[in-house]
Each structure stands twice: as structure tokens, then as C-alpha cells.
């Protein structure tokens, strides 16, 4: 069986470096917000090209702290509307609701599968104050158009970069640096994955950086001074050890993912299968390789019977979740159709080209 993702194999490649790192960590005696966290923050902000990086407990908390931070700064207020793509992972929307803001779901563009900027424009109301763009599956959203829309309407552009570590425009701007503030997740399956929960915020907004830096640590400004009602959302020191090691391999691994994606593109020959959009290849880091087919469930079983595990990201859209029953009557036909058609093929750094050939041949032969 070709597994969708084998985390044990993926992490085994770094075993020696992890062992070394853990030994140093153990001997350091410093286990919360120590040197490893601050070194990772310096390295990751340099990597993204931003003025600041603030490590957090996970991606959802990173997003939530950005929204809460802008509320403290008076740029957002409870009840404000935030546009967000309807086909994203639910965490994007949870961050908006749990900050007492109102998520407004916008349909994606059916080629890029990212937010449709024209539809976003049509969804604007006087209460719209921000847009949460998502680089879904690892592909940057339409940066130029989304920035222009936000600028023209005085909206804060926030970035969910949880799937796009390292995605880069031709002008060199990277995921994490194409908005006012970005949230990353280092959940173990992501392109830059820790060995547990971890996340980060990157931003060039000095005021926001100061606020979220306190918010993640009880709202503290110093040991016994608390400026805000904060949280405990710190990046774990041990996760920073692992992340610093893995960050060094991120560009090479993303390049490998792109090569695999191009091989799939070259080999899959089946008119019924819709392949991912491949323009601006540096802007895509293929967190997932997502194809579409009108008989998706039959295709999934066929692949499984032939020894290939695939997954569906995501089987049930947000507006059909019980948690969001208030959104259930929204007409979102593109999102509904995508959720019935999308299928993620195995694509990870442990996969080899003969496995990709096998999968591609099976897809070519599917009728
Ligand atoms: C993984 C993910 C998140 C949440 O990150 P966690 O670290 O699991 O909290 C948010 N948004 C998107 C698009 C994701 O893929």
C-alpha cells in the first residue's frame, strides 16, 4: 500500500539531528520561551522577510491572537465582518468567530481554488473590516488583486499561511509577508511540521507585534506587569528545537514537492480528471496535490483497491457543519461541488518517482 503520508518515515530522516537537539535542550535547563524559541523566531522572520516573528502554540491560536491584537489596537471591533474563503479548513473560520467577529464566507475561484476576488468585492458591506486570505493547498492567493481590494476599501488583509511555508512570488515576496499579519501552523503534517503542536505569527506591523508578543504570554509586559487580558499561547521550547532543524531543509523539500507535482501533471492522462492550476509554480508549495473528478468516491475506492491511499480535504464544508448551523442556508454551489469532487493524492518527500508513476498510470486507466 502506498500510504498517503508516513510521518514516522518523514521524521526518521532527521533522527540524529533531533537526538542532538534534544540532548542540548535537556541540558539547557530552560524549557519555556528560552533561546531556541527566540532563535527560531529570528530565523523564521528572516526566512519570510518580515520584521517580526512571534512563536505561538499552534496555527489556530496564531490567527486568534492576530484578531484579538487588532481589537486591542482599535482596528477591529466585536461584530465586524471578516471575509474568508468558504472552502478553507474550519480553523480559519473558528479564529474569526472565537474573536467575536463575524465570518462571511466567499466562494473560491474554481481554477485556483483560492478566494475569488470579484466575489469578495461583491460581499463587502459597511461592516466589512478585514479579509482573511488563505493559501489553500500551498498556493498563494491572488496577492496583487486582494491587496488592491483591501487598500481601496480600507480593510486589514490577514493571511492564513498554514499550508504555504516558503511559497514565493517572482518578486521574492513570500507567504507570511503578503498581508498585514500572517499565521502559520507547524502541525506535524504541514510542509514545515513540528513533532507536536506549534505555530507562529509573522508581520511588519510593529504595533501588532508588540501586542501579540504580550498576548501569547498572559498579556505580560514584564514578570509582574500585565497590560492585557492575555492567554497562554506560547511556542513550546522543544518544538522550536525541531523546527530550527527542519527549517534548513524546507526549500529543498518544497522543490522536491514541485518536481513530484510536475511529474504527476506530465503522466496523468485522463480527460475526466481536473488537475491543479500550475501557473506561477514558485507560488505553490504543494502542501496537497488536489485533483477533481465527478465520480470522486468511486475513484477513491478504485485507487484504494489498487494499493493507493488518498484523502479528502475537506469532505464537509464549513456551512454544513453543526457548529455553523446558522450558515447552513447560504447558497455556495461552487464550494458544495468542490467538496464532492476534490481528492488529495499522496505527495510527500518520502515518495519516489516509481510510486508516482504507478499512481499516475492508475489514474490514466480509470474509466
Ligand atoms: C492546519 C491549518 C490551520 C490550523 O493550524 P493548527 O496548528 O492545527 O491549529 C489553520 N488553517 C489552515 C488552512 C490549516 O491548514
Tab-separated table of C-alpha atoms and ligand atoms in Angstrom:
chain	number	residue	atom	x	y	z
A	1	UNK	CA	0.000	0.000	0.000
A	2	UNK	CA	1.285	3.473	-0.863
A	3	UNK	CA	0.393	5.440	2.261
A	4	UNK	CA	-0.894	8.977	1.974
A	5	UNK	CA	1.652	10.212	4.493
A	6	UNK	CA	4.064	8.324	6.757
A	7	UNK	CA	5.132	10.770	9.485
A	8	UNK	CA	7.418	8.239	11.112
A	9	UNK	CA	9.438	7.844	7.902
A	10	UNK	CA	9.447	11.579	7.284
A	11	UNK	CA	10.865	12.390	10.704
A	12	UNK	CA	13.257	9.422	10.829
A	13	UNK	CA	15.385	11.259	8.269
A	14	UNK	CA	16.287	13.850	10.923
A	15	UNK	CA	16.764	11.414	13.816
A	16	UNK	CA	20.423	12.187	14.512
A	17	UNK	CA	19.917	15.932	14.472
A	18	UNK	CA	16.781	15.634	16.627
A	19	UNK	CA	18.657	13.466	19.168
A	20	UNK	CA	21.449	16.040	19.352
A	21	UNK	CA	18.950	18.877	19.668
A	22	UNK	CA	17.020	17.122	22.416
A	23	UNK	CA	20.202	16.486	24.419
A	24	UNK	CA	21.137	20.159	24.219
A	25	UNK	CA	17.585	21.146	25.163
A	26	UNK	CA	17.592	18.834	28.198
A	27	UNK	CA	20.902	20.216	29.413
A	28	UNK	CA	19.887	23.828	28.869
A	29	UNK	CA	17.504	23.819	31.854
A	30	UNK	CA	15.429	26.425	30.038
A	31	UNK	CA	12.104	24.973	28.907
A	32	UNK	CA	9.725	27.893	28.287
A	33	UNK	CA	10.459	30.839	25.940
A	34	UNK	CA	14.176	30.152	26.003
A	35	UNK	CA	16.948	30.562	23.453
A	36	UNK	CA	15.551	28.048	20.993
A	37	UNK	CA	12.257	29.915	20.631
A	38	UNK	CA	13.969	33.260	20.122
A	39	UNK	CA	16.466	31.779	17.659
A	40	UNK	CA	13.684	30.129	15.706
A	41	UNK	CA	11.764	33.417	15.645
A	42	UNK	CA	14.825	35.248	14.258
A	43	UNK	CA	15.454	32.568	11.654
A	44	UNK	CA	11.844	32.323	10.542
A	45	UNK	CA	11.326	36.080	10.207
A	46	UNK	CA	14.494	36.208	8.114
A	47	UNK	CA	13.159	33.324	6.029
A	48	UNK	CA	9.815	35.056	5.442
A	49	UNK	CA	11.349	38.502	5.034
A	50	UNK	CA	9.234	40.127	7.753
A	51	UNK	CA	10.209	42.462	10.568
A	52	UNK	CA	8.767	40.201	13.258
A	53	UNK	CA	8.010	36.577	14.080
A	54	UNK	CA	6.210	35.568	17.266
A	55	UNK	CA	6.050	31.856	18.046
A	56	UNK	CA	2.694	30.504	19.193
A	57	UNK	CA	1.183	27.269	20.470
A	58	UNK	CA	-0.455	26.377	17.124
A	59	UNK	CA	-1.917	27.859	13.948
A	60	UNK	CA	-5.417	28.477	15.283
A	61	UNK	CA	-4.023	30.439	18.241
A	62	UNK	CA	-1.764	32.420	15.894
A	63	UNK	CA	-4.830	33.502	13.898
A	64	UNK	CA	-6.854	34.238	17.011
A	65	UNK	CA	-4.076	36.390	18.523
A	66	UNK	CA	-3.899	38.459	15.320
A	67	UNK	CA	-7.647	39.191	15.516
A	68	UNK	CA	-7.548	39.867	19.270
A	69	UNK	CA	-4.459	42.035	18.755
A	70	UNK	CA	-6.197	44.222	16.187
A	71	UNK	CA	-9.162	44.535	18.555
A	72	UNK	CA	-6.857	45.796	21.320
A	73	UNK	CA	-5.320	48.249	18.839
A	74	UNK	CA	-8.806	49.535	17.999
A	75	UNK	CA	-8.616	48.451	14.352
A	76	UNK	CA	-11.305	45.781	14.736
A	77	UNK	CA	-14.394	45.682	16.923
A	78	UNK	CA	-16.677	42.879	18.072
A	79	UNK	CA	-19.287	42.178	15.373
A	80	UNK	CA	-17.132	43.365	12.446
A	81	UNK	CA	-17.357	41.241	9.314
A	82	UNK	CA	-14.329	39.325	8.064
A	83	UNK	CA	-14.390	37.786	4.582
A	84	UNK	CA	-12.924	34.271	4.354
A	85	UNK	CA	-12.956	31.622	1.590
A	86	UNK	CA	-15.823	29.165	2.058
A	87	UNK	CA	-13.724	26.112	1.126
A	88	UNK	CA	-10.931	26.629	3.682
A	89	UNK	CA	-10.134	24.442	6.677
A	90	UNK	CA	-12.537	25.180	9.536
A	91	UNK	CA	-9.763	26.611	11.762
A	92	UNK	CA	-9.637	29.791	9.626
A	93	UNK	CA	-13.289	30.443	10.416
A	94	UNK	CA	-13.076	29.347	14.064
A	95	UNK	CA	-10.433	32.029	14.651
A	96	UNK	CA	-12.832	34.705	13.378
A	97	UNK	CA	-15.854	33.531	15.379
A	98	UNK	CA	-13.936	32.919	18.595
A	99	UNK	CA	-12.682	36.520	18.417
A	100	UNK	CA	-16.320	37.702	18.368
A	101	UNK	CA	-16.058	38.760	14.734
A	102	UNK	CA	-18.455	37.643	12.023
A	103	UNK	CA	-17.148	35.290	9.311
A	104	UNK	CA	-18.573	35.968	5.839
A	105	UNK	CA	-17.961	33.005	3.544
A	106	UNK	CA	-16.876	33.845	-0.007
A	107	UNK	CA	-16.822	31.311	-2.835
A	108	UNK	CA	-13.452	30.334	-4.310
A	109	UNK	CA	-12.307	30.765	-7.880
A	110	UNK	CA	-12.865	27.365	-9.449
A	111	UNK	CA	-9.433	27.270	-11.118
A	112	UNK	CA	-7.108	28.447	-8.353
A	113	UNK	CA	-9.446	27.204	-5.577
A	114	UNK	CA	-8.439	30.322	-3.616
A	115	UNK	CA	-10.766	33.196	-2.720
A	116	UNK	CA	-12.451	34.784	-5.752
A	117	UNK	CA	-11.504	38.462	-5.504
A	118	UNK	CA	-14.519	39.627	-7.542
A	119	UNK	CA	-16.882	37.730	-5.292
A	120	UNK	CA	-15.078	39.171	-2.269
A	121	UNK	CA	-15.730	42.623	-3.676
A	122	UNK	CA	-19.431	41.834	-4.073
A	123	UNK	CA	-19.594	40.600	-0.465
A	124	UNK	CA	-18.366	43.897	1.022
A	125	UNK	CA	-20.726	45.761	3.356
A	126	UNK	CA	-20.144	48.821	5.565
A	127	UNK	CA	-19.377	46.339	8.381
A	128	UNK	CA	-16.570	44.563	6.481
A	129	UNK	CA	-13.287	45.413	8.188
A	130	UNK	CA	-10.883	42.615	7.208
A	131	UNK	CA	-10.211	39.789	4.788
A	132	UNK	CA	-8.616	36.526	5.882
A	133	UNK	CA	-6.903	35.165	2.760
A	134	UNK	CA	-5.877	31.509	2.764
A	135	UNK	CA	-3.119	29.993	0.609
A	136	UNK	CA	-5.127	26.814	0.223
A	137	UNK	CA	-3.250	23.571	-0.561
A	138	UNK	CA	0.012	25.588	-0.612
A	139	UNK	CA	-0.787	28.011	-3.449
A	140	UNK	CA	-0.587	31.750	-2.783
A	141	UNK	CA	-3.858	33.623	-3.145
A	142	UNK	CA	-4.064	36.334	-5.801
A	143	UNK	CA	-1.854	38.740	-3.857
A	144	UNK	CA	-1.977	41.773	-6.157
A	145	UNK	CA	-5.748	41.848	-6.573
A	146	UNK	CA	-6.539	41.070	-2.951
A	147	UNK	CA	-4.133	43.746	-1.707
A	148	UNK	CA	-5.642	46.281	-4.116
A	149	UNK	CA	-9.167	45.448	-2.921
A	150	UNK	CA	-8.128	45.856	0.725
A	151	UNK	CA	-6.314	49.101	0.056
A	152	UNK	CA	-9.247	50.604	-1.865
A	153	UNK	CA	-11.687	49.733	0.913
A	154	UNK	CA	-9.518	50.310	3.972
A	155	UNK	CA	-9.607	46.659	5.023
A	156	UNK	CA	-6.988	44.759	7.010
A	157	UNK	CA	-5.611	41.848	4.981
A	158	UNK	CA	-4.692	38.893	7.176
A	159	UNK	CA	-3.084	35.745	5.882
A	160	UNK	CA	-3.647	32.123	6.815
A	161	UNK	CA	-0.307	30.694	5.686
A	162	UNK	CA	-0.729	27.361	7.487
A	163	UNK	CA	-0.330	25.378	4.255
A	164	UNK	CA	2.158	27.563	2.382
A	165	UNK	CA	5.541	27.825	4.178
A	166	UNK	CA	8.022	29.015	1.563
A	167	UNK	CA	5.603	29.797	-1.287
A	168	UNK	CA	7.162	32.757	-3.096
A	169	UNK	CA	6.141	35.340	-5.713
A	170	UNK	CA	8.545	36.056	-8.592
A	171	UNK	CA	9.325	39.407	-6.945
A	172	UNK	CA	10.573	37.491	-3.887
A	173	UNK	CA	7.681	38.175	-1.510
A	174	UNK	CA	6.884	35.061	0.438
A	175	UNK	CA	3.955	33.542	2.282
A	176	UNK	CA	3.880	35.297	5.647
A	177	UNK	CA	4.807	38.602	4.027
A	178	UNK	CA	1.910	39.298	1.649
A	179	UNK	CA	-0.523	40.822	4.184
A	180	UNK	CA	-0.574	42.918	7.367
A	181	UNK	CA	-0.138	39.812	9.527
A	182	UNK	CA	0.145	36.099	8.841
A	183	UNK	CA	-0.491	32.943	10.824
A	184	UNK	CA	1.489	29.734	10.334
A	185	UNK	CA	0.800	26.263	11.677
A	186	UNK	CA	3.595	23.765	12.240
A	187	UNK	CA	1.219	20.841	12.826
A	188	UNK	CA	3.226	17.669	12.060
A	189	UNK	CA	1.713	17.133	8.590
A	190	UNK	CA	2.442	20.653	7.287
A	191	UNK	CA	5.349	21.443	4.943
A	192	UNK	CA	7.264	22.717	7.978
A	193	UNK	CA	5.997	20.326	10.633
A	194	UNK	CA	6.961	20.071	14.295
A	195	UNK	CA	6.706	16.955	16.495
A	196	UNK	CA	3.542	18.231	18.119
A	197	UNK	CA	1.523	21.453	18.071
A	198	UNK	CA	3.260	24.709	17.146
A	199	UNK	CA	2.604	27.912	15.208
A	200	UNK	CA	3.808	31.451	14.540
A	201	UNK	CA	2.738	34.947	13.542
A	202	UNK	CA	4.790	36.967	11.051
A	203	UNK	CA	4.187	40.667	10.447
A	204	UNK	CA	5.764	44.009	9.556
A	205	UNK	CA	3.275	45.823	11.814
A	206	UNK	CA	5.357	46.889	14.839
A	207	UNK	CA	2.334	47.747	16.981
A	208	UNK	CA	0.663	44.394	16.337
A	209	UNK	CA	3.912	42.513	17.008
A	210	UNK	CA	4.208	44.162	20.419
A	211	UNK	CA	0.641	43.350	21.373
A	212	UNK	CA	0.630	39.686	20.270
A	213	UNK	CA	4.011	39.143	21.905
A	214	UNK	CA	2.365	40.050	25.223
A	215	UNK	CA	-0.998	38.417	24.480
A	216	UNK	CA	0.556	34.964	23.971
A	217	UNK	CA	2.130	35.210	27.449
A	218	UNK	CA	-0.766	36.204	29.798
A	219	UNK	CA	-0.720	39.773	28.458
A	220	UNK	CA	2.509	40.316	30.362
A	221	UNK	CA	4.861	43.216	29.673
A	222	UNK	CA	7.336	42.089	32.341
A	223	UNK	CA	7.413	39.444	35.064
A	224	UNK	CA	4.718	41.015	37.234
A	225	UNK	CA	3.136	43.587	34.924
A	226	UNK	CA	0.080	42.661	32.846
A	227	UNK	CA	-1.100	45.096	30.176
A	228	UNK	CA	-3.908	42.997	28.665
A	229	UNK	CA	-6.154	40.064	29.488
A	230	UNK	CA	-3.936	37.560	27.715
A	231	UNK	CA	-3.579	33.844	27.080
A	232	UNK	CA	-1.029	31.109	27.354
A	233	UNK	CA	-0.305	30.552	23.649
A	234	UNK	CA	3.484	30.255	23.661
A	235	UNK	CA	5.546	28.272	21.187
A	236	UNK	CA	6.987	25.306	23.055
A	237	UNK	CA	10.768	25.408	23.507
A	238	UNK	CA	11.251	21.770	22.441
A	239	UNK	CA	9.178	22.257	19.279
A	240	UNK	CA	11.431	25.213	18.427
A	241	UNK	CA	14.431	22.838	18.615
A	242	UNK	CA	12.861	20.565	15.996
A	243	UNK	CA	11.618	23.447	13.847
A	244	UNK	CA	15.068	25.075	13.652
A	245	UNK	CA	16.476	21.815	12.300
A	246	UNK	CA	13.703	21.287	9.780
A	247	UNK	CA	13.633	24.888	8.539
A	248	UNK	CA	17.065	24.308	6.979
A	249	UNK	CA	15.564	21.674	4.683
A	250	UNK	CA	12.323	23.468	3.818
A	251	UNK	CA	13.350	24.986	0.470
A	252	UNK	CA	14.869	21.720	-0.782
A	253	UNK	CA	11.765	19.799	0.318
A	254	UNK	CA	9.412	22.275	-1.357
A	255	UNK	CA	11.451	21.944	-4.546
A	256	UNK	CA	11.072	18.175	-4.323
A	257	UNK	CA	7.308	18.576	-3.918
A	258	UNK	CA	7.169	20.769	-7.022
A	259	UNK	CA	9.126	18.214	-9.040
A	260	UNK	CA	6.705	15.487	-7.963
A	261	UNK	CA	3.704	17.648	-8.815
A	262	UNK	CA	5.132	18.268	-12.279
A	263	UNK	CA	5.660	14.537	-12.744
A	264	UNK	CA	2.017	13.866	-11.850
A	265	UNK	CA	0.985	16.563	-14.333
A	266	UNK	CA	3.078	15.036	-17.092
A	267	UNK	CA	1.931	11.457	-16.536
A	268	UNK	CA	-1.776	11.708	-15.714
A	269	UNK	CA	-3.654	11.495	-18.988
A	270	UNK	CA	-7.395	11.387	-18.366
A	271	UNK	CA	-9.861	13.954	-19.674
A	272	UNK	CA	-12.270	13.419	-16.794
A	273	UNK	CA	-9.694	14.398	-14.182
A	274	UNK	CA	-9.222	18.094	-13.402
A	275	UNK	CA	-5.606	18.756	-12.425
A	276	UNK	CA	-4.366	21.637	-10.239
A	277	UNK	CA	-3.545	25.001	-11.799
A	278	UNK	CA	0.217	25.122	-12.390
A	279	UNK	CA	0.929	28.735	-13.391
A	280	UNK	CA	3.378	30.712	-11.205
A	281	UNK	CA	4.953	27.498	-9.986
A	282	UNK	CA	7.127	29.176	-7.302
A	283	UNK	CA	3.906	30.397	-5.667
A	284	UNK	CA	2.835	26.808	-4.991
A	285	UNK	CA	4.491	24.525	-2.438
A	286	UNK	CA	2.044	21.636	-2.920
A	287	UNK	CA	1.129	21.047	0.707
A	288	UNK	CA	-1.500	18.932	-1.043
A	289	UNK	CA	-1.835	17.749	-4.640
A	290	UNK	CA	-5.557	18.007	-5.222
A	291	UNK	CA	-7.314	16.597	-8.290
A	292	UNK	CA	-11.025	16.667	-9.054
A	293	UNK	CA	-13.365	14.106	-10.567
A	294	UNK	CA	-17.150	13.974	-10.808
A	295	UNK	CA	-17.136	10.375	-9.515
A	296	UNK	CA	-14.671	11.139	-6.768
A	297	UNK	CA	-15.830	8.456	-4.319
A	298	UNK	CA	-15.626	5.711	-6.947
A	299	UNK	CA	-12.157	6.955	-7.949
A	300	UNK	CA	-11.043	6.905	-4.314
A	301	UNK	CA	-12.185	3.278	-3.838
A	302	UNK	CA	-10.573	2.243	-7.124
A	303	UNK	CA	-7.223	3.700	-6.022
A	304	UNK	CA	-7.519	2.062	-2.609
A	305	UNK	CA	-8.285	-1.338	-4.143
A	306	UNK	CA	-5.146	-0.872	-6.223
A	307	UNK	CA	-2.958	-0.070	-3.228
A	308	UNK	CA	-3.059	3.731	-3.072
A	309	UNK	CA	-4.314	5.647	-0.049
A	310	UNK	CA	-5.840	9.071	-0.780
A	311	UNK	CA	-7.592	11.598	1.449
A	312	UNK	CA	-10.304	14.223	1.033
A	313	UNK	CA	-9.540	17.798	2.108
A	314	UNK	CA	-12.268	18.535	3.116
A	315	UNK	CA	-15.246	16.158	2.985
A	316	UNK	CA	-17.774	18.526	4.601
A	317	UNK	CA	-17.773	22.289	4.062
A	318	UNK	CA	-17.999	24.693	6.979
A	319	UNK	CA	-21.548	25.815	6.204
A	320	UNK	CA	-22.754	22.192	6.565
A	321	UNK	CA	-21.088	21.692	9.966
A	322	UNK	CA	-23.338	21.519	13.028
A	323	UNK	CA	-21.104	24.145	14.681
A	324	UNK	CA	-22.123	26.616	11.969
A	325	UNK	CA	-25.809	25.760	11.676
A	326	UNK	CA	-26.520	29.493	11.282
A	327	UNK	CA	-24.696	29.402	7.909
A	328	UNK	CA	-26.420	26.308	6.552
A	329	UNK	CA	-28.754	28.070	4.134
A	330	UNK	CA	-26.043	30.085	2.376
A	331	UNK	CA	-26.051	29.389	-1.351
A	332	UNK	CA	-22.470	28.232	-2.008
A	333	UNK	CA	-22.770	25.997	-5.084
A	334	UNK	CA	-19.084	26.126	-6.086
A	335	UNK	CA	-17.949	25.177	-2.599
A	336	UNK	CA	-20.540	22.382	-2.429
A	337	UNK	CA	-19.401	20.982	-5.771
A	338	UNK	CA	-15.694	21.187	-4.871
A	339	UNK	CA	-16.239	19.265	-1.658
A	340	UNK	CA	-17.816	16.473	-3.688
A	341	UNK	CA	-15.042	16.407	-6.292
A	342	UNK	CA	-11.698	17.012	-4.575
A	343	UNK	CA	-9.252	14.199	-3.871
A	344	UNK	CA	-5.727	14.570	-2.492
A	345	UNK	CA	-3.096	12.236	-3.951
A	346	UNK	CA	-0.037	11.174	-1.947
A	347	UNK	CA	2.674	13.834	-2.267
A	348	UNK	CA	5.445	13.984	0.315
A	349	UNK	CA	9.218	13.936	0.469
A	350	UNK	CA	9.377	10.180	1.094
A	351	UNK	CA	7.501	9.256	-2.081
A	352	UNK	CA	9.610	8.099	-5.058
A	353	UNK	CA	9.059	8.554	-8.772
A	354	UNK	CA	8.087	4.943	-9.422
A	355	UNK	CA	5.289	5.294	-6.866
A	356	UNK	CA	4.127	8.463	-8.616
A	357	UNK	CA	4.250	6.629	-11.960
A	358	UNK	CA	2.135	3.821	-10.537
A	359	UNK	CA	-0.466	6.258	-9.210
A	360	UNK	CA	-0.492	8.275	-12.437
A	361	UNK	CA	-0.941	5.132	-14.544
A	362	UNK	CA	-3.868	4.022	-12.395
A	363	UNK	CA	-5.453	7.460	-12.876
A	364	UNK	CA	-4.876	7.380	-16.615
A	365	UNK	CA	-6.605	3.992	-16.832
A	366	UNK	CA	-9.617	4.985	-14.699
A	367	UNK	CA	-12.912	4.999	-16.572
B	1	LIG	C1	-3.660	23.410	9.801
B	1	LIG	C2	-4.416	24.627	9.489
B	1	LIG	C3	-4.822	25.534	10.485
B	1	LIG	C4	-4.729	25.250	11.952
B	1	LIG	O1	-3.456	25.026	12.460
B	1	LIG	P1	-3.301	24.229	13.834
B	1	LIG	O2	-1.841	24.367	14.112
B	1	LIG	O3	-3.724	22.828	13.611
B	1	LIG	O4	-4.129	24.932	14.849
B	1	LIG	C5	-5.435	26.703	10.093
B	1	LIG	N1	-5.683	26.969	8.803
B	1	LIG	C6	-5.346	26.121	7.824
B	1	LIG	C7	-5.649	26.479	6.409
B	1	LIG	C8	-4.719	24.912	8.125
B	1	LIG	O5	-4.401	24.056	7.142
